[in-house]
PDB file of C-alpha atoms and ligand atoms in Angstrom:
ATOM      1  CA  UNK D   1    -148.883 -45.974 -79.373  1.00  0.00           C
ATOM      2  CA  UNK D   2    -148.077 -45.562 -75.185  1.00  0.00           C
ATOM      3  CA  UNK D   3    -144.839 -44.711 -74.296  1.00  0.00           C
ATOM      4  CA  UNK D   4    -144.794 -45.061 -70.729  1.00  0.00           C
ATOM      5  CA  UNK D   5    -141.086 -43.773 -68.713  1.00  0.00           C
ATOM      6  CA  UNK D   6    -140.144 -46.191 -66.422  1.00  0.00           C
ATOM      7  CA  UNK D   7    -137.057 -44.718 -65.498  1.00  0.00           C
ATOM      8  CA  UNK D   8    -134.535 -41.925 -66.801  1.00  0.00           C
ATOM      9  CA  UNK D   9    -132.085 -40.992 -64.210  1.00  0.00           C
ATOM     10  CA  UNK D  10    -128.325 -41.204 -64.450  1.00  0.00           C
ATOM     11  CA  UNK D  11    -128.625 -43.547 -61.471  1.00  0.00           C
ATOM     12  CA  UNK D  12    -130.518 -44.359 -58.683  1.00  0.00           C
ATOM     13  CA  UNK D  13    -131.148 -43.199 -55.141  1.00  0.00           C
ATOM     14  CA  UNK D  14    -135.059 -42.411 -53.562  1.00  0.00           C
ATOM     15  CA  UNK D  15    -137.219 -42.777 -55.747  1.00  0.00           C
ATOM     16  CA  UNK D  16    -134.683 -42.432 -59.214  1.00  0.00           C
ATOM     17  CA  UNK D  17    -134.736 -45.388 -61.492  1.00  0.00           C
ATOM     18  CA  UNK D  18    -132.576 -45.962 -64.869  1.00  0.00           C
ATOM     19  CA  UNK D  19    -133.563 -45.716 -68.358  1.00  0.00           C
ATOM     20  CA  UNK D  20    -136.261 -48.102 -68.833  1.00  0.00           C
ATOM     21  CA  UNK D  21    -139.575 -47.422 -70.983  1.00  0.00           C
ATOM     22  CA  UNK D  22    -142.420 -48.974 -71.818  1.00  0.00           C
ATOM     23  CA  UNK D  23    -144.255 -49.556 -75.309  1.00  0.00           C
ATOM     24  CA  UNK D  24    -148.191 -50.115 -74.848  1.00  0.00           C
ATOM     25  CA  UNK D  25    -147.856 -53.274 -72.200  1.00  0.00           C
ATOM     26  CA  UNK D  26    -145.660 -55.478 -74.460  1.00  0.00           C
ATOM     27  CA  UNK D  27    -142.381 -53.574 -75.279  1.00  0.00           C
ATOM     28  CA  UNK D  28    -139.466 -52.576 -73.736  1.00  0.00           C
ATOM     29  CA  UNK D  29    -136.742 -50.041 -74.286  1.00  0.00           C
ATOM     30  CA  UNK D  30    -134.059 -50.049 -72.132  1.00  0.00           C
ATOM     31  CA  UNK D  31    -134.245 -52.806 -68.897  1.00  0.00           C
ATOM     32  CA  UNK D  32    -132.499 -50.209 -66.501  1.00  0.00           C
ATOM     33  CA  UNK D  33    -133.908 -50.670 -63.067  1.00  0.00           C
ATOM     34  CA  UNK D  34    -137.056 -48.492 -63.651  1.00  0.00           C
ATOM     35  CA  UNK D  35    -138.240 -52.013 -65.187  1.00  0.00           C
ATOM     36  CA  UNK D  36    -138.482 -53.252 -61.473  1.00  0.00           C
ATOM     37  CA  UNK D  37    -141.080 -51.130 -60.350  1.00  0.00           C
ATOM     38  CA  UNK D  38    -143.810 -53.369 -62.894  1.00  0.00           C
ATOM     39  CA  UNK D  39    -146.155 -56.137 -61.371  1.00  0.00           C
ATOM     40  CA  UNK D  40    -145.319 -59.574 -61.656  1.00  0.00           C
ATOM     41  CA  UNK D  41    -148.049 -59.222 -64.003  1.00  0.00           C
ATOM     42  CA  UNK D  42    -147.198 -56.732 -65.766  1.00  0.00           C
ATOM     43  CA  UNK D  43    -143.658 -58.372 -66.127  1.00  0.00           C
ATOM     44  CA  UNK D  44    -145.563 -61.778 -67.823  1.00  0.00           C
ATOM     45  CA  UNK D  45    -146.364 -59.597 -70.643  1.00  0.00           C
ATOM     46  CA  UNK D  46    -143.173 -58.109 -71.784  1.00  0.00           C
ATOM     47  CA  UNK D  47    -142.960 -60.102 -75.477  1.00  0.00           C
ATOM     48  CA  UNK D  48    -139.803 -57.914 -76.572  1.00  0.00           C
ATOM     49  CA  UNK D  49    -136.699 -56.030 -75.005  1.00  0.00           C
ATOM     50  CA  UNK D  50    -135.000 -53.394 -77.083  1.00  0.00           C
ATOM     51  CA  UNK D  51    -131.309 -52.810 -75.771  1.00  0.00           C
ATOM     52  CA  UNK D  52    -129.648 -49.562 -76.682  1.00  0.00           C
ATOM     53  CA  UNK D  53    -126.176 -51.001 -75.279  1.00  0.00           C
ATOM     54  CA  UNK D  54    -124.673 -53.214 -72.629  1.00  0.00           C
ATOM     55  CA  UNK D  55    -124.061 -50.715 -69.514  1.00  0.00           C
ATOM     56  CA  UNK D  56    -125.702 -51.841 -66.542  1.00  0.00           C
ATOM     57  CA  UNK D  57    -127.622 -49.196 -65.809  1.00  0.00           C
ATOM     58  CA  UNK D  58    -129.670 -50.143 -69.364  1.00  0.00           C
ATOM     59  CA  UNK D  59    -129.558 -53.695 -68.670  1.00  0.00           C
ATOM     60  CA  UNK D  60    -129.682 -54.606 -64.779  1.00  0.00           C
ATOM     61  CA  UNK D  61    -133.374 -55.816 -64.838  1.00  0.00           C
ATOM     62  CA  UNK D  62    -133.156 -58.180 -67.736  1.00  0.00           C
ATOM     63  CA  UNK D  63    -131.826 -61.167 -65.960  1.00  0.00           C
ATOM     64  CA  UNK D  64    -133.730 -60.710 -62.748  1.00  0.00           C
ATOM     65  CA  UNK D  65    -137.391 -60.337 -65.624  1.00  0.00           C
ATOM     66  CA  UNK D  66    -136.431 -63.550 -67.677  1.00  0.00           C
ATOM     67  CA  UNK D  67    -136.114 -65.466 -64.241  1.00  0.00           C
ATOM     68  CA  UNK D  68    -139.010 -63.771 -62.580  1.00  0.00           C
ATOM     69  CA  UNK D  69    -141.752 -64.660 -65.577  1.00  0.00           C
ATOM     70  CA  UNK D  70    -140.302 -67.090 -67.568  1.00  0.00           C
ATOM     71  CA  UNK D  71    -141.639 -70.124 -66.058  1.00  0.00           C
ATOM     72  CA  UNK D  72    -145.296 -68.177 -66.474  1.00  0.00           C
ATOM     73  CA  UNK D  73    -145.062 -67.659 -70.244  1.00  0.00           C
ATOM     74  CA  UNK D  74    -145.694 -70.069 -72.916  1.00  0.00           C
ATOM     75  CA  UNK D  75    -142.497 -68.045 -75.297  1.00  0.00           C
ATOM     76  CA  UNK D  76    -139.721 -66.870 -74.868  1.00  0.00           C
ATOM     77  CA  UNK D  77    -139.054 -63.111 -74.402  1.00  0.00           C
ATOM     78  CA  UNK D  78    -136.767 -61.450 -77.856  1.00  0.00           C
ATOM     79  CA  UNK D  79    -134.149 -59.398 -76.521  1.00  0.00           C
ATOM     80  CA  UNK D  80    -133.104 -57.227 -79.877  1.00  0.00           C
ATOM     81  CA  UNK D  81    -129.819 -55.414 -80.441  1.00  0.00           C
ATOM     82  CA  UNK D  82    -127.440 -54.641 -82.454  1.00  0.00           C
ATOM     83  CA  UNK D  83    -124.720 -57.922 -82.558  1.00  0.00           C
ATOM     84  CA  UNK D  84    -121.782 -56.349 -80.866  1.00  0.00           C
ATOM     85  CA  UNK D  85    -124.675 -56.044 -77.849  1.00  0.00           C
ATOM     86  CA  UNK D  86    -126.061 -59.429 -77.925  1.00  0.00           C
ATOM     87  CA  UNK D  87    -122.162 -60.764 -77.726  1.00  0.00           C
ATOM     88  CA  UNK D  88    -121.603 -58.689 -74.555  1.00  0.00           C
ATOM     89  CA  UNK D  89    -124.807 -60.230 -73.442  1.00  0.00           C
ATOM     90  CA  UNK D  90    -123.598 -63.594 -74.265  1.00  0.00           C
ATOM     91  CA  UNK D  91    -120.623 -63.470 -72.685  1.00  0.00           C
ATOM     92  CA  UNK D  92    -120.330 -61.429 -70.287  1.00  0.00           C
ATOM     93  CA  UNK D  93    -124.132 -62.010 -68.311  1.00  0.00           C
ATOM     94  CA  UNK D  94    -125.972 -64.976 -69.576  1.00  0.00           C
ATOM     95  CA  UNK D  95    -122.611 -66.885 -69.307  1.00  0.00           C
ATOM     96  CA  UNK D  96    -123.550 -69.554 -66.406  1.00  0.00           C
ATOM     97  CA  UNK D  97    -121.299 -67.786 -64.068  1.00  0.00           C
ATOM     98  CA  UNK D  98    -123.247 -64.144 -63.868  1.00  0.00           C
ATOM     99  CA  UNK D  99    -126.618 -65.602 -64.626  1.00  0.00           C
ATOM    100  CA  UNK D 100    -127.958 -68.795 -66.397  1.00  0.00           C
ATOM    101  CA  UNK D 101    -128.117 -68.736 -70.448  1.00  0.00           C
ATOM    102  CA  UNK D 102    -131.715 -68.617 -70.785  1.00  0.00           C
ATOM    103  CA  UNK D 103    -131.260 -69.175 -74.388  1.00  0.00           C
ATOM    104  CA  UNK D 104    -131.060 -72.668 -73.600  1.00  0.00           C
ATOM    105  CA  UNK D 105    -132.995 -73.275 -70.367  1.00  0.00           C
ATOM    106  CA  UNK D 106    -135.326 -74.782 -69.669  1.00  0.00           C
ATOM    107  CA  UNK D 107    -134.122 -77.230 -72.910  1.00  0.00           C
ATOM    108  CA  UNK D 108    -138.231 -78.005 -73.964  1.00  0.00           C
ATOM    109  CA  UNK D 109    -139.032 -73.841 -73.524  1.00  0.00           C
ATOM    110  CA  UNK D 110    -136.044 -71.663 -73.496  1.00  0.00           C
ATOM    111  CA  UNK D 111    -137.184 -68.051 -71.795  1.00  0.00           C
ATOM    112  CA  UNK D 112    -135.115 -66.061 -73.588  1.00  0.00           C
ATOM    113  CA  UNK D 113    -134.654 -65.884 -77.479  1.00  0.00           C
ATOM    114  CA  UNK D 114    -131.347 -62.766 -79.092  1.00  0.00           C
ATOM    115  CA  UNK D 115    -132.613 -61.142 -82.324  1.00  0.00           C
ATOM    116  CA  UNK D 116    -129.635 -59.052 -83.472  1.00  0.00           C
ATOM    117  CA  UNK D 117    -131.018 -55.944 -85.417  1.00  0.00           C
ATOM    118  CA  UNK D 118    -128.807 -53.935 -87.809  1.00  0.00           C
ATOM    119  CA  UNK D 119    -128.812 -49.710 -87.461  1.00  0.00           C
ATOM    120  CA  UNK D 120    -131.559 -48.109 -89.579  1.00  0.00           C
ATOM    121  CA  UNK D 121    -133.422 -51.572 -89.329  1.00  0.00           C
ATOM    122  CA  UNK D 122    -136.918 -51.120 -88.496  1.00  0.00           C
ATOM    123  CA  UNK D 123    -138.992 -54.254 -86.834  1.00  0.00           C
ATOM    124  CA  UNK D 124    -142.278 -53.709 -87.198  1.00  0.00           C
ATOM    125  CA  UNK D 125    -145.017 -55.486 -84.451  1.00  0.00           C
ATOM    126  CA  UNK D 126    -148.227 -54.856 -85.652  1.00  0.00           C
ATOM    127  CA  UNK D 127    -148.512 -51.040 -86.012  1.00  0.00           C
ATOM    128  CA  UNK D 128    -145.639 -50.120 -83.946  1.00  0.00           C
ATOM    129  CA  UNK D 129    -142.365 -49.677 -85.566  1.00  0.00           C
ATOM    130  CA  UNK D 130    -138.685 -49.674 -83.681  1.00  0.00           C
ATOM    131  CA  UNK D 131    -135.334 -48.268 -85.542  1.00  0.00           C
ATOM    132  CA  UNK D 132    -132.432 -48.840 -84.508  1.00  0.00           C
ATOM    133  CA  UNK D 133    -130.026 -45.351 -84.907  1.00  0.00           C
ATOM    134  CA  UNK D 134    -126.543 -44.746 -85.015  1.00  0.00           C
ATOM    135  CA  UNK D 135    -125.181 -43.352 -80.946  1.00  0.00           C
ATOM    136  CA  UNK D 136    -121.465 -42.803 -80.320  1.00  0.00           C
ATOM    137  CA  UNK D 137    -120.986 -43.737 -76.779  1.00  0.00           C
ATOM    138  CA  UNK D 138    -117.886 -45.636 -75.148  1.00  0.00           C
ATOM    139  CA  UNK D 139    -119.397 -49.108 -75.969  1.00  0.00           C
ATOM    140  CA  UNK D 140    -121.566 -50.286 -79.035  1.00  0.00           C
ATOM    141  CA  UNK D 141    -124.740 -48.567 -79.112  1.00  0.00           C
ATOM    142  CA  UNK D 142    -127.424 -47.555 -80.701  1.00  0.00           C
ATOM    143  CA  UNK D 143    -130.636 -44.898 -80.145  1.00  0.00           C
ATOM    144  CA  UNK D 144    -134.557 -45.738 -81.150  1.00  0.00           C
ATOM    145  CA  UNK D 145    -137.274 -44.359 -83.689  1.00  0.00           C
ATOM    146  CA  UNK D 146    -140.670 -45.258 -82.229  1.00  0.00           C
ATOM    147  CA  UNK D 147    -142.901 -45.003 -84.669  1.00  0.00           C
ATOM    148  CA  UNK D 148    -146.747 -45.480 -85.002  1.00  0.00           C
ATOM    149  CA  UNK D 149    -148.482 -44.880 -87.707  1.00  0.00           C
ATOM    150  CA  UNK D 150    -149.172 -41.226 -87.534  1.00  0.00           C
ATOM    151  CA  UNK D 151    -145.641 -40.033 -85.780  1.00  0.00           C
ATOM    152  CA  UNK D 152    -142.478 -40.577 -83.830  1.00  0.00           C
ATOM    153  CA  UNK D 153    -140.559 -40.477 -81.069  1.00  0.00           C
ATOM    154  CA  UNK D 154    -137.039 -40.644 -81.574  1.00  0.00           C
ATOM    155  CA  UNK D 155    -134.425 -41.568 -77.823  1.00  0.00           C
ATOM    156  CA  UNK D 156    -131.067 -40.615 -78.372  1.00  0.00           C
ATOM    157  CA  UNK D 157    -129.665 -43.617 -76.193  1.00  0.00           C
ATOM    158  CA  UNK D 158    -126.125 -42.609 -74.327  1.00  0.00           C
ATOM    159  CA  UNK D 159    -124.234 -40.709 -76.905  1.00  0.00           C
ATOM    160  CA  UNK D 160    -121.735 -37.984 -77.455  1.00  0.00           C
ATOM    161  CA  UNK D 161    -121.187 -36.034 -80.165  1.00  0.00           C
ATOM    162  CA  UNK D 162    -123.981 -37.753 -83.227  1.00  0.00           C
ATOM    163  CA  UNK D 163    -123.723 -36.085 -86.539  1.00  0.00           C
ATOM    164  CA  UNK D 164    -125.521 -39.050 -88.406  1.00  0.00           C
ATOM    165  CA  UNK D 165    -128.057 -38.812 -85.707  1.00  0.00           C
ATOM    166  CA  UNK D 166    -129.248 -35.352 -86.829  1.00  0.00           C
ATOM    167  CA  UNK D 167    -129.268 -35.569 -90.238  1.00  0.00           C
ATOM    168  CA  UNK D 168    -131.528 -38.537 -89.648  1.00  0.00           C
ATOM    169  CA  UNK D 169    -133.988 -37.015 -87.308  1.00  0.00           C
ATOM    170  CA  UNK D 170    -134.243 -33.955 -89.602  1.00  0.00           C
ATOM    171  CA  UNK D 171    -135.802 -35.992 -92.654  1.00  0.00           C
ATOM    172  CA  UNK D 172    -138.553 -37.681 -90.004  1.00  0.00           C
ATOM    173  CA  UNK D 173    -142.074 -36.173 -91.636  1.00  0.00           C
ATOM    174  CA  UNK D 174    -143.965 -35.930 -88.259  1.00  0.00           C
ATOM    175  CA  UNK D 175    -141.788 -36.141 -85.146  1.00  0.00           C
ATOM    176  CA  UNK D 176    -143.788 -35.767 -81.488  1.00  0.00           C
ATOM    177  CA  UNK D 177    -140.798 -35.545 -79.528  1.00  0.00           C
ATOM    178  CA  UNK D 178    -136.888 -36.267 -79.172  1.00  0.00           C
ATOM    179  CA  UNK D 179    -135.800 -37.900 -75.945  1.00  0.00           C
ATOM    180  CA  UNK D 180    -132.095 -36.894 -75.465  1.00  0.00           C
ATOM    181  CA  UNK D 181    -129.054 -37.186 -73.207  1.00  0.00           C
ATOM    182  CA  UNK D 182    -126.995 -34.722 -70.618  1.00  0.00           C
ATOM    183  CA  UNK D 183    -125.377 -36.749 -68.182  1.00  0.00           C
ATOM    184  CA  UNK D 184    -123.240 -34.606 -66.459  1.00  0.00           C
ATOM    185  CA  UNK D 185    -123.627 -30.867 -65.360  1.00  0.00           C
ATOM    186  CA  UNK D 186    -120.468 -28.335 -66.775  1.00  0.00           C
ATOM    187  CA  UNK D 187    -118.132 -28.891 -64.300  1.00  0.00           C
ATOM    188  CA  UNK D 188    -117.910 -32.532 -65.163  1.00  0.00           C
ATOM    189  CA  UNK D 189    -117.331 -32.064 -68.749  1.00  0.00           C
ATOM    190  CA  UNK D 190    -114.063 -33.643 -69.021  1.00  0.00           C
ATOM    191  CA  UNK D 191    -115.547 -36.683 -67.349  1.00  0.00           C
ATOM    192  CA  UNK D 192    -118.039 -36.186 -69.937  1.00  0.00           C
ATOM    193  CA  UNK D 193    -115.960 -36.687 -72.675  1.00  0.00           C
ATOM    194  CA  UNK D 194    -114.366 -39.314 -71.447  1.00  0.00           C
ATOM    195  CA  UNK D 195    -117.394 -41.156 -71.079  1.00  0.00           C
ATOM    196  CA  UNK D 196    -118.892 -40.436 -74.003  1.00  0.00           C
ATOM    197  CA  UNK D 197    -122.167 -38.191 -72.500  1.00  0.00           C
ATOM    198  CA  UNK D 198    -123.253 -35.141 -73.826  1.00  0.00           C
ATOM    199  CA  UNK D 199    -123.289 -32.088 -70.835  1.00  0.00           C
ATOM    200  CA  UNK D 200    -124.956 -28.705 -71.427  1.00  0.00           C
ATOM    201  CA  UNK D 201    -122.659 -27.077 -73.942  1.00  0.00           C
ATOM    202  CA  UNK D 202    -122.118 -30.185 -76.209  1.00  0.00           C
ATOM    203  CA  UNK D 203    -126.001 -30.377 -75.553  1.00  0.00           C
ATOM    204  CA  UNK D 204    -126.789 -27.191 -77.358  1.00  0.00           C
ATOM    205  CA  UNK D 205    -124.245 -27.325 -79.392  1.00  0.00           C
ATOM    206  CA  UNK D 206    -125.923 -30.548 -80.748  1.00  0.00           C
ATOM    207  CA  UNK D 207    -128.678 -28.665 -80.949  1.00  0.00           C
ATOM    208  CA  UNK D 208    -127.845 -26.091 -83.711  1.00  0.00           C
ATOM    209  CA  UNK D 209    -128.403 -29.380 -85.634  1.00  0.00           C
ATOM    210  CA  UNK D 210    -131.646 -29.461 -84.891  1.00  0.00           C
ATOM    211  CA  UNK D 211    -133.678 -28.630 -87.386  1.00  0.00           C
ATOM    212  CA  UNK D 212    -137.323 -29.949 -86.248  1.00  0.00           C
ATOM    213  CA  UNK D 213    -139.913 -27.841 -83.946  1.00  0.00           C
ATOM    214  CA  UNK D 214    -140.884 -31.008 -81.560  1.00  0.00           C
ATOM    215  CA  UNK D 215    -140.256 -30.293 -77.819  1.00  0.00           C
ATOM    216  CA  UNK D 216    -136.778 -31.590 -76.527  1.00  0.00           C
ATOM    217  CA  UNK D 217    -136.657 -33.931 -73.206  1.00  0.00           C
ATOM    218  CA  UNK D 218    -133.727 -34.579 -71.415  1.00  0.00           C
ATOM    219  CA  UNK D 219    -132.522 -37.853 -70.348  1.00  0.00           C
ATOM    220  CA  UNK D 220    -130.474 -39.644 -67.744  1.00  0.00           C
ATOM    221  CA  UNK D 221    -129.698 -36.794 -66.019  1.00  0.00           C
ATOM    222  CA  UNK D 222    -126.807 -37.322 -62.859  1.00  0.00           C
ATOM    223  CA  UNK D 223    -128.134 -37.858 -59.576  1.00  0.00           C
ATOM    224  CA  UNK D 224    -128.163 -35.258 -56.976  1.00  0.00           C
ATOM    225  CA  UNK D 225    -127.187 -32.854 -60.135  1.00  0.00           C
ATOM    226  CA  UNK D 226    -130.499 -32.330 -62.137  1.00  0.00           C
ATOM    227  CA  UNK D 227    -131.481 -29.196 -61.272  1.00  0.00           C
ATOM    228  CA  UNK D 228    -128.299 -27.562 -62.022  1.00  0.00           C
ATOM    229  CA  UNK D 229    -127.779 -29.407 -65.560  1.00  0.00           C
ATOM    230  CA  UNK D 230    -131.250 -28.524 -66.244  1.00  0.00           C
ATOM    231  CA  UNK D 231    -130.572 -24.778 -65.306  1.00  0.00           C
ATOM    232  CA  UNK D 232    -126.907 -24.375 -67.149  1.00  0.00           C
ATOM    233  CA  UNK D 233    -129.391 -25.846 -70.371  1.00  0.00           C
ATOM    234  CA  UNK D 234    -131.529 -22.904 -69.491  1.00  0.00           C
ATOM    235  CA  UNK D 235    -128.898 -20.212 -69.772  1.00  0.00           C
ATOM    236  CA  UNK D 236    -127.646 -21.469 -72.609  1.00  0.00           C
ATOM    237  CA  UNK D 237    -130.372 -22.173 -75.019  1.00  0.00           C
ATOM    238  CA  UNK D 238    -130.395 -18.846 -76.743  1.00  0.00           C
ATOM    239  CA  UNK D 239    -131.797 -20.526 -79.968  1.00  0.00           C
ATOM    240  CA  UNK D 240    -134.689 -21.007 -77.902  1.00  0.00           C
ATOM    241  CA  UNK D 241    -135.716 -24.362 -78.140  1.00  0.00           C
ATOM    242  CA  UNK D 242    -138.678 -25.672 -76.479  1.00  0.00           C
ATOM    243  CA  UNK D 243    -136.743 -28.021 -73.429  1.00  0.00           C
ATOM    244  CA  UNK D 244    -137.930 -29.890 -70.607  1.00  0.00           C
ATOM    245  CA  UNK D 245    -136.761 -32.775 -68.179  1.00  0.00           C
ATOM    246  CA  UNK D 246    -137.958 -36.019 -68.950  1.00  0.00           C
ATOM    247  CA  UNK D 247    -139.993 -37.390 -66.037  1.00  0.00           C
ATOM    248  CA  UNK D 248    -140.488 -40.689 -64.645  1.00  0.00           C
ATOM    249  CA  UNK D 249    -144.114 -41.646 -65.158  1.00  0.00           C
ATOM    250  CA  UNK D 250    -144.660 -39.641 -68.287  1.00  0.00           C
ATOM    251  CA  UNK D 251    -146.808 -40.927 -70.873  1.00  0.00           C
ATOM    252  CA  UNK D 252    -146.382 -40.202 -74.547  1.00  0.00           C
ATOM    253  CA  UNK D 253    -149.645 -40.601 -76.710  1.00  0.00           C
ATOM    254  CA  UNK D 254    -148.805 -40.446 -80.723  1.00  0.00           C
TER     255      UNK D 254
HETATM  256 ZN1   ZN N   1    -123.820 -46.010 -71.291  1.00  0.00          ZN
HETATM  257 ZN1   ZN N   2    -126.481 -44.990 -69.287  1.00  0.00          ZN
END
């Protein structure tokens, strides 16, 4: 299994894209705007879209994708998510008024097809597994397992404080690596909390939950702000954990 990073900034700016990644050439986590640096035909062969939550920065490219390639494919692409999701979706983007409901269009071939997954449901496409895991962010949300058969990698989606989160993580038998949040640097901590992100203290305090050996990356950092978030998560990680930045580009093989 090929986990590709598309995108995992906060926002965007030079060369920063949002959270988008990319399973093998077929699946996608996340549509944040990373999503637009693909081909046209790279685009053509994105079968399924797994949404952690409605925020735009997760969702931008979806509309601009379906319209791009649809005409090209033969099926429609399945966006999955939990229901709450899919109903923000509905209403709020594929409504006629944002976008066209591709659910419907055109009548003979729609291009776009909702499969509304439940947390701790697994779907399964061919060897690859994707599980849906509890977040607690502002809006309905969830996180991702990525499983193949041999190990996983678990993305924390936006989330604040996740008890449910760890004790799930800590019962995975071979876990590669855990993709997770810090969205704002100290100072912003209030704003933080408000917004449901996790910044460096909540981060390692998290992290005395933690009770797996894989190497940490963090996600979705703001822009303009990494390197300080990523040095106040320096300072403070006195259990020593093994931490990095995630990086656009990066490609996990497990
Ligand atoms: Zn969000
Ligand atoms: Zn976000």
């Amino acid at each position: 299994m090929r986990l590709q990073i598309l995108g995992c900034s906060g926002g965007v700016g030079g060369t920063r894209h949002t959270t988008a990644m990319l399973i093998d050439n077929d699946i996608l986590i996340d549509a944040g705007s990373g999503v637009l640096s693909l081909s046209l035909e790279q685009l053509t062969l994105i079968d399924h879209v797994f949404i952690t939550h409605s925020h735009l920065d997760h969702i931008l490219a979806l509309p601009l994708l379906l319209d791009s390639v649809g005409a090209m494919r033969d099926r429609p692409v399945t966006v999955y998510a939990i229901d709450a999701v899919l109903e923000i979706l509905r209403t709020d983007i594929f409504n006629w008024r944002i976008w066209p409901d591709f659910t419907e269009v055109p009548p003979a071939n729609p291009y776009l097809r909702f499969s509304a997954i439940e947390v701790y449901e697994t779907v399964q496409l061919g060897e690859r597994g994707i599980t849906a895991l509890p977040a607690n962010h502002t809006v309905p949300a969830v996180g991702y397992q990525l499983s193949s058969q041999t190990s996983s990698v678990v993305f924390s989606g936006d989330t604040a404080q996740n008890p449910a989160l760890w004790h799930y993580i800590n019962q995975i038998a071979v876990l590669h690596a855990l993709i997770i949040e810090t969205a704002f640097p100290q100072d912003e901590h209030g704003i933080a909390e408000i917004a449901k992100h996790l910044s460096p203290v909540s981060l390692l305090q998290e992290l005395t939950q933690y009770q797996q050996q894989a190497p940490i990356y963090i996600t979705h950092l703001k822009p303009g702000r990494e390197t300080l978030i990523l040095d106040e998560i320096v300072a403070l990680n006195t259990q020593f954990h093994s931490i990095k930045p995630l990086q656009q580009g990066h490609v996990f093989e497990f």
